[in-house]
Structure formats: structure tokens, C-alpha cells
Amino acid sequence: MAVIEVKNLNVTYRVLMNQTNSVKELFRDILKRKARLINFVALKDISFTVDKGEVIAILGRNGAG
């Protein structure tokens, strides 16, 4: 019996790619619209079910989850 059912899960983060030396420079880049953001897809089209008594974990390449 499925307790949790997930279908077609997608998780995307917007990541700041600017290399700045200070918070002041970062805010300056954001205000001048020079901040470079990319979309990082963490999960793409993931589907799974968890039955009663089962455990699931999602771990990244670096072991974070």
C-alpha cells in the first residue's frame, strides 16, 4: 500500500554565478543588473512511491540530501 506517491517531480534553483570579493560588490552588481543567474536543475522528472514501512533518501553527488 503506497503511503507517498510522487510523479514527475522537478526542482530547479536559480544560482548566482558572479564571482565577487565582497557583499558590497555583489549588491552593486544586482542593482546594476550585472548579476548573472543560471537555472540549476536539481531533480528532473522523478517519480517514486513509498510503501508503508519503507524509507527513501535522495542524495546528491557530494553526499548532501
PDB file of N, CA, C and O in Angstrom:
ATOM      1  N   MET A   1       0.844  -1.185   0.000  1.00  0.00           N
ATOM      2  CA  MET A   1       0.000   0.000   0.000  1.00  0.00           C
ATOM      3  C   MET A   1       0.888   1.247   0.000  1.00  0.00           C
ATOM      4  O   MET A   1       1.737   1.431   0.868  1.00  0.00           O
ATOM      5  N   ALA A   2       0.730   2.105  -1.009  1.00  0.00           N
ATOM      6  CA  ALA A   2       1.537   3.312  -1.131  1.00  0.00           C
ATOM      7  C   ALA A   2       1.077   4.366  -0.130  1.00  0.00           C
ATOM      8  O   ALA A   2      -0.098   4.706  -0.069  1.00  0.00           O
ATOM      9  N   VAL A   3       2.024   4.855   0.660  1.00  0.00           N
ATOM     10  CA  VAL A   3       1.745   5.923   1.624  1.00  0.00           C
ATOM     11  C   VAL A   3       2.070   7.277   0.991  1.00  0.00           C
ATOM     12  O   VAL A   3       1.376   8.266   1.217  1.00  0.00           O
ATOM     13  N   ILE A   4       3.127   7.311   0.175  1.00  0.00           N
ATOM     14  CA  ILE A   4       3.543   8.527  -0.535  1.00  0.00           C
ATOM     15  C   ILE A   4       3.715   8.161  -2.001  1.00  0.00           C
ATOM     16  O   ILE A   4       4.343   7.148  -2.325  1.00  0.00           O
ATOM     17  N   GLU A   5       3.179   8.990  -2.881  1.00  0.00           N
ATOM     18  CA  GLU A   5       3.351   8.784  -4.312  1.00  0.00           C
ATOM     19  C   GLU A   5       3.718  10.119  -4.945  1.00  0.00           C
ATOM     20  O   GLU A   5       3.001  11.107  -4.784  1.00  0.00           O
ATOM     21  N   VAL A   6       4.840  10.132  -5.647  1.00  0.00           N
ATOM     22  CA  VAL A   6       5.328  11.346  -6.308  1.00  0.00           C
ATOM     23  C   VAL A   6       5.460  11.041  -7.794  1.00  0.00           C
ATOM     24  O   VAL A   6       6.036  10.020  -8.169  1.00  0.00           O
ATOM     25  N   LYS A   7       4.939  11.943  -8.629  1.00  0.00           N
ATOM     26  CA  LYS A   7       5.011  11.750 -10.077  1.00  0.00           C
ATOM     27  C   LYS A   7       5.573  13.005 -10.738  1.00  0.00           C
ATOM     28  O   LYS A   7       5.119  14.114 -10.460  1.00  0.00           O
ATOM     29  N   ASN A   8       6.569  12.808 -11.574  1.00  0.00           N
ATOM     30  CA  ASN A   8       7.140  13.877 -12.402  1.00  0.00           C
ATOM     31  C   ASN A   8       7.598  15.090 -11.595  1.00  0.00           C
ATOM     32  O   ASN A   8       7.299  16.232 -11.937  1.00  0.00           O
ATOM     33  N   LEU A   9       8.336  14.858 -10.527  1.00  0.00           N
ATOM     34  CA  LEU A   9       8.843  15.933  -9.667  1.00  0.00           C
ATOM     35  C   LEU A   9      10.033  16.617 -10.333  1.00  0.00           C
ATOM     36  O   LEU A   9      10.944  15.954 -10.836  1.00  0.00           O
ATOM     37  N   ASN A  10      10.020  17.937 -10.326  1.00  0.00           N
ATOM     38  CA  ASN A  10      11.127  18.744 -10.835  1.00  0.00           C
ATOM     39  C   ASN A  10      11.483  19.787  -9.792  1.00  0.00           C
ATOM     40  O   ASN A  10      10.598  20.416  -9.220  1.00  0.00           O
ATOM     41  N   VAL A  11      12.785  19.976  -9.551  1.00  0.00           N
ATOM     42  CA  VAL A  11      13.258  21.008  -8.632  1.00  0.00           C
ATOM     43  C   VAL A  11      14.364  21.786  -9.336  1.00  0.00           C
ATOM     44  O   VAL A  11      15.367  21.204  -9.768  1.00  0.00           O
ATOM     45  N   THR A  12      14.153  23.100  -9.467  1.00  0.00           N
ATOM     46  CA  THR A  12      15.123  23.965 -10.127  1.00  0.00           C
ATOM     47  C   THR A  12      15.456  25.133  -9.203  1.00  0.00           C
ATOM     48  O   THR A  12      14.561  25.727  -8.610  1.00  0.00           O
ATOM     49  N   TYR A  13      16.744  25.432  -9.079  1.00  0.00           N
ATOM     50  CA  TYR A  13      17.205  26.558  -8.273  1.00  0.00           C
ATOM     51  C   TYR A  13      17.817  27.607  -9.188  1.00  0.00           C
ATOM     52  O   TYR A  13      18.456  27.272 -10.181  1.00  0.00           O
ATOM     53  N   ARG A  14      17.644  28.856  -8.825  1.00  0.00           N
ATOM     54  CA  ARG A  14      18.355  29.935  -9.521  1.00  0.00           C
ATOM     55  C   ARG A  14      19.636  30.185  -8.748  1.00  0.00           C
ATOM     56  O   ARG A  14      19.614  30.465  -7.557  1.00  0.00           O
ATOM     57  N   VAL A  15      20.777  30.076  -9.438  1.00  0.00           N
ATOM     58  CA  VAL A  15      22.089  30.172  -8.804  1.00  0.00           C
ATOM     59  C   VAL A  15      22.822  31.398  -9.337  1.00  0.00           C
ATOM     60  O   VAL A  15      22.885  31.617 -10.550  1.00  0.00           O
ATOM     61  N   LEU A  16      23.369  32.174  -8.432  1.00  0.00           N
ATOM     62  CA  LEU A  16      24.145  33.361  -8.787  1.00  0.00           C
ATOM     63  C   LEU A  16      25.544  32.937  -9.201  1.00  0.00           C
ATOM     64  O   LEU A  16      26.240  32.249  -8.455  1.00  0.00           O
ATOM     65  N   MET A  17      25.977  33.337 -10.390  1.00  0.00           N
ATOM     66  CA  MET A  17      27.273  32.916 -10.911  1.00  0.00           C
ATOM     67  C   MET A  17      28.357  33.992 -10.817  1.00  0.00           C
ATOM     68  O   MET A  17      29.476  33.756 -11.226  1.00  0.00           O
ATOM     69  N   ASN A  18      28.038  35.167 -10.294  1.00  0.00           N
ATOM     70  CA  ASN A  18      29.036  36.238 -10.188  1.00  0.00           C
ATOM     71  C   ASN A  18      30.126  35.868  -9.187  1.00  0.00           C
ATOM     72  O   ASN A  18      29.848  35.335  -8.121  1.00  0.00           O
ATOM     73  N   GLN A  19      31.344  36.160  -9.541  1.00  0.00           N
ATOM     74  CA  GLN A  19      32.468  35.983  -8.633  1.00  0.00           C
ATOM     75  C   GLN A  19      32.828  37.359  -8.080  1.00  0.00           C
ATOM     76  O   GLN A  19      33.420  38.181  -8.768  1.00  0.00           O
ATOM     77  N   THR A  20      32.414  37.626  -6.852  1.00  0.00           N
ATOM     78  CA  THR A  20      32.701  38.917  -6.239  1.00  0.00           C
ATOM     79  C   THR A  20      33.554  38.716  -4.993  1.00  0.00           C
ATOM     80  O   THR A  20      33.569  37.638  -4.408  1.00  0.00           O
ATOM     81  N   ASN A  21      34.252  39.778  -4.623  1.00  0.00           N
ATOM     82  CA  ASN A  21      35.120  39.718  -3.455  1.00  0.00           C
ATOM     83  C   ASN A  21      34.442  40.234  -2.194  1.00  0.00           C
ATOM     84  O   ASN A  21      34.981  40.080  -1.114  1.00  0.00           O
ATOM     85  N   SER A  22      33.289  40.859  -2.350  1.00  0.00           N
ATOM     86  CA  SER A  22      32.624  41.418  -1.172  1.00  0.00           C
ATOM     87  C   SER A  22      31.119  41.459  -1.388  1.00  0.00           C
ATOM     88  O   SER A  22      30.629  41.388  -2.513  1.00  0.00           O
ATOM     89  N   VAL A  23      30.405  41.609  -0.299  1.00  0.00           N
ATOM     90  CA  VAL A  23      28.954  41.738  -0.355  1.00  0.00           C
ATOM     91  C   VAL A  23      28.593  43.052  -1.052  1.00  0.00           C
ATOM     92  O   VAL A  23      27.619  43.115  -1.807  1.00  0.00           O
ATOM     93  N   LYS A  24      29.397  44.070  -0.837  1.00  0.00           N
ATOM     94  CA  LYS A  24      29.166  45.366  -1.473  1.00  0.00           C
ATOM     95  C   LYS A  24      29.186  45.228  -2.994  1.00  0.00           C
ATOM     96  O   LYS A  24      28.305  45.749  -3.691  1.00  0.00           O
ATOM     97  N   GLU A  25      30.178  44.514  -3.532  1.00  0.00           N
ATOM     98  CA  GLU A  25      30.249  44.297  -4.979  1.00  0.00           C
ATOM     99  C   GLU A  25      29.058  43.481  -5.481  1.00  0.00           C
ATOM    100  O   GLU A  25      28.520  43.757  -6.562  1.00  0.00           O
ATOM    101  N   LEU A  26      28.644  42.522  -4.705  1.00  0.00           N
ATOM    102  CA  LEU A  26      27.501  41.696  -5.089  1.00  0.00           C
ATOM    103  C   LEU A  26      26.243  42.552  -5.210  1.00  0.00           C
ATOM    104  O   LEU A  26      25.517  42.471  -6.203  1.00  0.00           O
ATOM    105  N   PHE A  27      25.959  43.401  -4.210  1.00  0.00           N
ATOM    106  CA  PHE A  27      24.786  44.271  -4.261  1.00  0.00           C
ATOM    107  C   PHE A  27      24.893  45.269  -5.405  1.00  0.00           C
ATOM    108  O   PHE A  27      23.902  45.568  -6.071  1.00  0.00           O
ATOM    109  N   ARG A  28      26.087  45.759  -5.667  1.00  0.00           N
ATOM    110  CA  ARG A  28      26.277  46.678  -6.789  1.00  0.00           C
ATOM    111  C   ARG A  28      25.915  45.988  -8.101  1.00  0.00           C
ATOM    112  O   ARG A  28      25.199  46.537  -8.933  1.00  0.00           O
ATOM    113  N   ASP A  29      26.378  44.747  -8.283  1.00  0.00           N
ATOM    114  CA  ASP A  29      26.064  44.000  -9.498  1.00  0.00           C
ATOM    115  C   ASP A  29      24.569  43.730  -9.624  1.00  0.00           C
ATOM    116  O   ASP A  29      24.005  43.811 -10.718  1.00  0.00           O
ATOM    117  N   ILE A  30      23.922  43.428  -8.509  1.00  0.00           N
ATOM    118  CA  ILE A  30      22.477  43.177  -8.542  1.00  0.00           C
ATOM    119  C   ILE A  30      21.732  44.451  -8.935  1.00  0.00           C
ATOM    120  O   ILE A  30      20.842  44.422  -9.787  1.00  0.00           O
ATOM    121  N   LEU A  31      22.110  45.591  -8.330  1.00  0.00           N
ATOM    122  CA  LEU A  31      21.431  46.846  -8.629  1.00  0.00           C
ATOM    123  C   LEU A  31      21.676  47.301 -10.065  1.00  0.00           C
ATOM    124  O   LEU A  31      20.789  47.881 -10.696  1.00  0.00           O
ATOM    125  N   LYS A  32      22.853  47.037 -10.594  1.00  0.00           N
ATOM    126  CA  LYS A  32      23.166  47.418 -11.976  1.00  0.00           C
ATOM    127  C   LYS A  32      22.746  46.340 -12.972  1.00  0.00           C
ATOM    128  O   LYS A  32      23.043  46.443 -14.155  1.00  0.00           O
ATOM    129  N   ARG A  33      22.072  45.310 -12.475  1.00  0.00           N
ATOM    130  CA  ARG A  33      21.590  44.194 -13.294  1.00  0.00           C
ATOM    131  C   ARG A  33      22.719  43.474 -14.027  1.00  0.00           C
ATOM    132  O   ARG A  33      22.557  43.001 -15.148  1.00  0.00           O
ATOM    133  N   LYS A  34      23.881  43.422 -13.383  1.00  0.00           N
ATOM    134  CA  LYS A  34      25.007  42.688 -13.946  1.00  0.00           C
ATOM    135  C   LYS A  34      25.140  41.306 -13.302  1.00  0.00           C
ATOM    136  O   LYS A  34      26.022  40.546 -13.667  1.00  0.00           O
ATOM    137  N   ALA A  35      24.265  41.029 -12.349  1.00  0.00           N
ATOM    138  CA  ALA A  35      24.293  39.731 -11.686  1.00  0.00           C
ATOM    139  C   ALA A  35      23.866  38.673 -12.693  1.00  0.00           C
ATOM    140  O   ALA A  35      22.883  38.826 -13.408  1.00  0.00           O
ATOM    141  N   ARG A  36      24.638  37.597 -12.756  1.00  0.00           N
ATOM    142  CA  ARG A  36      24.360  36.526 -13.715  1.00  0.00           C
ATOM    143  C   ARG A  36      23.761  35.332 -12.989  1.00  0.00           C
ATOM    144  O   ARG A  36      24.409  34.721 -12.152  1.00  0.00           O
ATOM    145  N   LEU A  37      22.512  35.031 -13.305  1.00  0.00           N
ATOM    146  CA  LEU A  37      21.817  33.911 -12.692  1.00  0.00           C
ATOM    147  C   LEU A  37      21.652  32.789 -13.709  1.00  0.00           C
ATOM    148  O   LEU A  37      21.391  33.038 -14.887  1.00  0.00           O
ATOM    149  N   ILE A  38      21.814  31.565 -13.251  1.00  0.00           N
ATOM    150  CA  ILE A  38      21.531  30.409 -14.101  1.00  0.00           C
ATOM    151  C   ILE A  38      20.528  29.521 -13.377  1.00  0.00           C
ATOM    152  O   ILE A  38      20.400  29.584 -12.158  1.00  0.00           O
ATOM    153  N   ASN A  39      19.822  28.723 -14.128  1.00  0.00           N
ATOM    154  CA  ASN A  39      18.907  27.748 -13.548  1.00  0.00           C
ATOM    155  C   ASN A  39      19.652  26.428 -13.371  1.00  0.00           C
ATOM    156  O   ASN A  39      20.211  25.896 -14.334  1.00  0.00           O
ATOM    157  N   PHE A  40      19.683  25.925 -12.151  1.00  0.00           N
ATOM    158  CA  PHE A  40      20.312  24.641 -11.842  1.00  0.00           C
ATOM    159  C   PHE A  40      19.209  23.629 -11.584  1.00  0.00           C
ATOM    160  O   PHE A  40      18.401  23.797 -10.669  1.00  0.00           O
ATOM    161  N   VAL A  41      19.143  22.593 -12.413  1.00  0.00           N
ATOM    162  CA  VAL A  41      18.121  21.562 -12.264  1.00  0.00           C
ATOM    163  C   VAL A  41      18.656  20.505 -11.301  1.00  0.00           C
ATOM    164  O   VAL A  41      19.588  19.770 -11.611  1.00  0.00           O
ATOM    165  N   ALA A  42      18.059  20.457 -10.110  1.00  0.00           N
ATOM    166  CA  ALA A  42      18.495  19.501  -9.092  1.00  0.00           C
ATOM    167  C   ALA A  42      17.817  18.151  -9.284  1.00  0.00           C
ATOM    168  O   ALA A  42      18.452  17.105  -9.119  1.00  0.00           O
ATOM    169  N   LEU A  43      16.540  18.161  -9.615  1.00  0.00           N
ATOM    170  CA  LEU A  43      15.785  16.929  -9.874  1.00  0.00           C
ATOM    171  C   LEU A  43      14.978  17.133 -11.143  1.00  0.00           C
ATOM    172  O   LEU A  43      14.376  18.184 -11.337  1.00  0.00           O
ATOM    173  N   LYS A  44      14.973  16.115 -12.005  1.00  0.00           N
ATOM    174  CA  LYS A  44      14.239  16.235 -13.259  1.00  0.00           C
ATOM    175  C   LYS A  44      13.406  14.984 -13.487  1.00  0.00           C
ATOM    176  O   LYS A  44      13.949  13.882 -13.619  1.00  0.00           O
ATOM    177  N   ASP A  45      12.101  15.178 -13.520  1.00  0.00           N
ATOM    178  CA  ASP A  45      11.145  14.126 -13.850  1.00  0.00           C
ATOM    179  C   ASP A  45      11.317  12.877 -12.983  1.00  0.00           C
ATOM    180  O   ASP A  45      11.451  11.765 -13.484  1.00  0.00           O
ATOM    181  N   ILE A  46      11.326  13.065 -11.665  1.00  0.00           N
ATOM    182  CA  ILE A  46      11.495  11.973 -10.707  1.00  0.00           C
ATOM    183  C   ILE A  46      10.113  11.485 -10.264  1.00  0.00           C
ATOM    184  O   ILE A  46       9.255  12.281  -9.901  1.00  0.00           O
ATOM    185  N   SER A  47       9.918  10.177 -10.303  1.00  0.00           N
ATOM    186  CA  SER A  47       8.682   9.558  -9.825  1.00  0.00           C
ATOM    187  C   SER A  47       9.039   8.405  -8.903  1.00  0.00           C
ATOM    188  O   SER A  47       9.988   7.667  -9.169  1.00  0.00           O
ATOM    189  N   PHE A  48       8.287   8.266  -7.804  1.00  0.00           N
ATOM    190  CA  PHE A  48       8.512   7.149  -6.896  1.00  0.00           C
ATOM    191  C   PHE A  48       7.315   6.982  -5.971  1.00  0.00           C
ATOM    192  O   PHE A  48       6.489   7.880  -5.837  1.00  0.00           O
ATOM    193  N   THR A  49       7.228   5.811  -5.379  1.00  0.00           N
ATOM    194  CA  THR A  49       6.230   5.553  -4.346  1.00  0.00           C
ATOM    195  C   THR A  49       6.948   5.002  -3.126  1.00  0.00           C
ATOM    196  O   THR A  49       7.984   4.341  -3.248  1.00  0.00           O
ATOM    197  N   VAL A  50       6.424   5.317  -1.982  1.00  0.00           N
ATOM    198  CA  VAL A  50       6.952   4.795  -0.721  1.00  0.00           C
ATOM    199  C   VAL A  50       5.822   4.028  -0.060  1.00  0.00           C
ATOM    200  O   VAL A  50       4.760   4.589   0.225  1.00  0.00           O
ATOM    201  N   ASP A  51       6.043   2.745   0.136  1.00  0.00           N
ATOM    202  CA  ASP A  51       5.044   1.908   0.784  1.00  0.00           C
ATOM    203  C   ASP A  51       5.210   1.966   2.293  1.00  0.00           C
ATOM    204  O   ASP A  51       6.257   2.380   2.811  1.00  0.00           O
ATOM    205  N   LYS A  52       4.178   1.549   2.987  1.00  0.00           N
ATOM    206  CA  LYS A  52       4.203   1.537   4.444  1.00  0.00           C
ATOM    207  C   LYS A  52       5.406   0.724   4.934  1.00  0.00           C
ATOM    208  O   LYS A  52       5.654  -0.390   4.460  1.00  0.00           O
ATOM    209  N   GLY A  53       6.200   1.314   5.831  1.00  0.00           N
ATOM    210  CA  GLY A  53       7.368   0.645   6.391  1.00  0.00           C
ATOM    211  C   GLY A  53       8.650   0.873   5.614  1.00  0.00           C
ATOM    212  O   GLY A  53       9.723   0.493   6.068  1.00  0.00           O
ATOM    213  N   GLU A  54       8.585   1.506   4.446  1.00  0.00           N
ATOM    214  CA  GLU A  54       9.781   1.778   3.649  1.00  0.00           C
ATOM    215  C   GLU A  54      10.350   3.158   3.977  1.00  0.00           C
ATOM    216  O   GLU A  54       9.647   4.034   4.472  1.00  0.00           O
ATOM    217  N   VAL A  55      11.636   3.324   3.654  1.00  0.00           N
ATOM    218  CA  VAL A  55      12.333   4.590   3.865  1.00  0.00           C
ATOM    219  C   VAL A  55      13.009   4.954   2.554  1.00  0.00           C
ATOM    220  O   VAL A  55      13.510   4.085   1.845  1.00  0.00           O
ATOM    221  N   ILE A  56      13.034   6.255   2.234  1.00  0.00           N
ATOM    222  CA  ILE A  56      13.678   6.709   0.997  1.00  0.00           C
ATOM    223  C   ILE A  56      14.554   7.917   1.307  1.00  0.00           C
ATOM    224  O   ILE A  56      14.261   8.695   2.205  1.00  0.00           O
ATOM    225  N   ALA A  57      15.644   8.035   0.556  1.00  0.00           N
ATOM    226  CA  ALA A  57      16.537   9.197   0.678  1.00  0.00           C
ATOM    227  C   ALA A  57      16.989   9.597  -0.712  1.00  0.00           C
ATOM    228  O   ALA A  57      17.161   8.757  -1.581  1.00  0.00           O
ATOM    229  N   ILE A  58      17.175  10.900  -0.909  1.00  0.00           N
ATOM    230  CA  ILE A  58      17.723  11.414  -2.162  1.00  0.00           C
ATOM    231  C   ILE A  58      19.032  12.096  -1.821  1.00  0.00           C
ATOM    232  O   ILE A  58      19.052  13.061  -1.050  1.00  0.00           O
ATOM    233  N   LEU A  59      20.122  11.581  -2.375  1.00  0.00           N
ATOM    234  CA  LEU A  59      21.450  12.118  -2.086  1.00  0.00           C
ATOM    235  C   LEU A  59      22.092  12.648  -3.345  1.00  0.00           C
ATOM    236  O   LEU A  59      21.981  12.033  -4.407  1.00  0.00           O
ATOM    237  N   GLY A  60      22.778  13.774  -3.210  1.00  0.00           N
ATOM    238  CA  GLY A  60      23.493  14.355  -4.341  1.00  0.00           C
ATOM    239  C   GLY A  60      24.872  13.746  -4.487  1.00  0.00           C
ATOM    240  O   GLY A  60      25.296  12.897  -3.707  1.00  0.00           O
ATOM    241  N   ARG A  61      25.598  14.203  -5.501  1.00  0.00           N
ATOM    242  CA  ARG A  61      26.953  13.711  -5.758  1.00  0.00           C
ATOM    243  C   ARG A  61      27.899  13.969  -4.601  1.00  0.00           C
ATOM    244  O   ARG A  61      28.839  13.222  -4.367  1.00  0.00           O
ATOM    245  N   ASN A  62      27.643  15.053  -3.851  1.00  0.00           N
ATOM    246  CA  ASN A  62      28.522  15.379  -2.733  1.00  0.00           C
ATOM    247  C   ASN A  62      28.047  14.769  -1.418  1.00  0.00           C
ATOM    248  O   ASN A  62      28.595  15.046  -0.362  1.00  0.00           O
ATOM    249  N   GLY A  63      26.999  13.947  -1.479  1.00  0.00           N
ATOM    250  CA  GLY A  63      26.506  13.286  -0.278  1.00  0.00           C
ATOM    251  C   GLY A  63      25.442  14.065   0.464  1.00  0.00           C
ATOM    252  O   GLY A  63      24.881  13.584   1.440  1.00  0.00           O
ATOM    253  N   ALA A  64      25.148  15.281  -0.007  1.00  0.00           N
ATOM    254  CA  ALA A  64      24.101  16.071   0.652  1.00  0.00           C
ATOM    255  C   ALA A  64      22.745  15.534   0.226  1.00  0.00           C
ATOM    256  O   ALA A  64      22.552  15.066  -0.882  1.00  0.00           O
ATOM    257  N   GLY A  65      21.787  15.633   1.124  1.00  0.00           N
ATOM    258  CA  GLY A  65      20.445  15.150   0.752  1.00  0.00           C
ATOM    259  C   GLY A  65      19.400  15.856   1.557  1.00  0.00           C
ATOM    260  O   GLY A  65      19.643  16.688   2.365  1.00  0.00           O
TER     261      GLY A  65
END
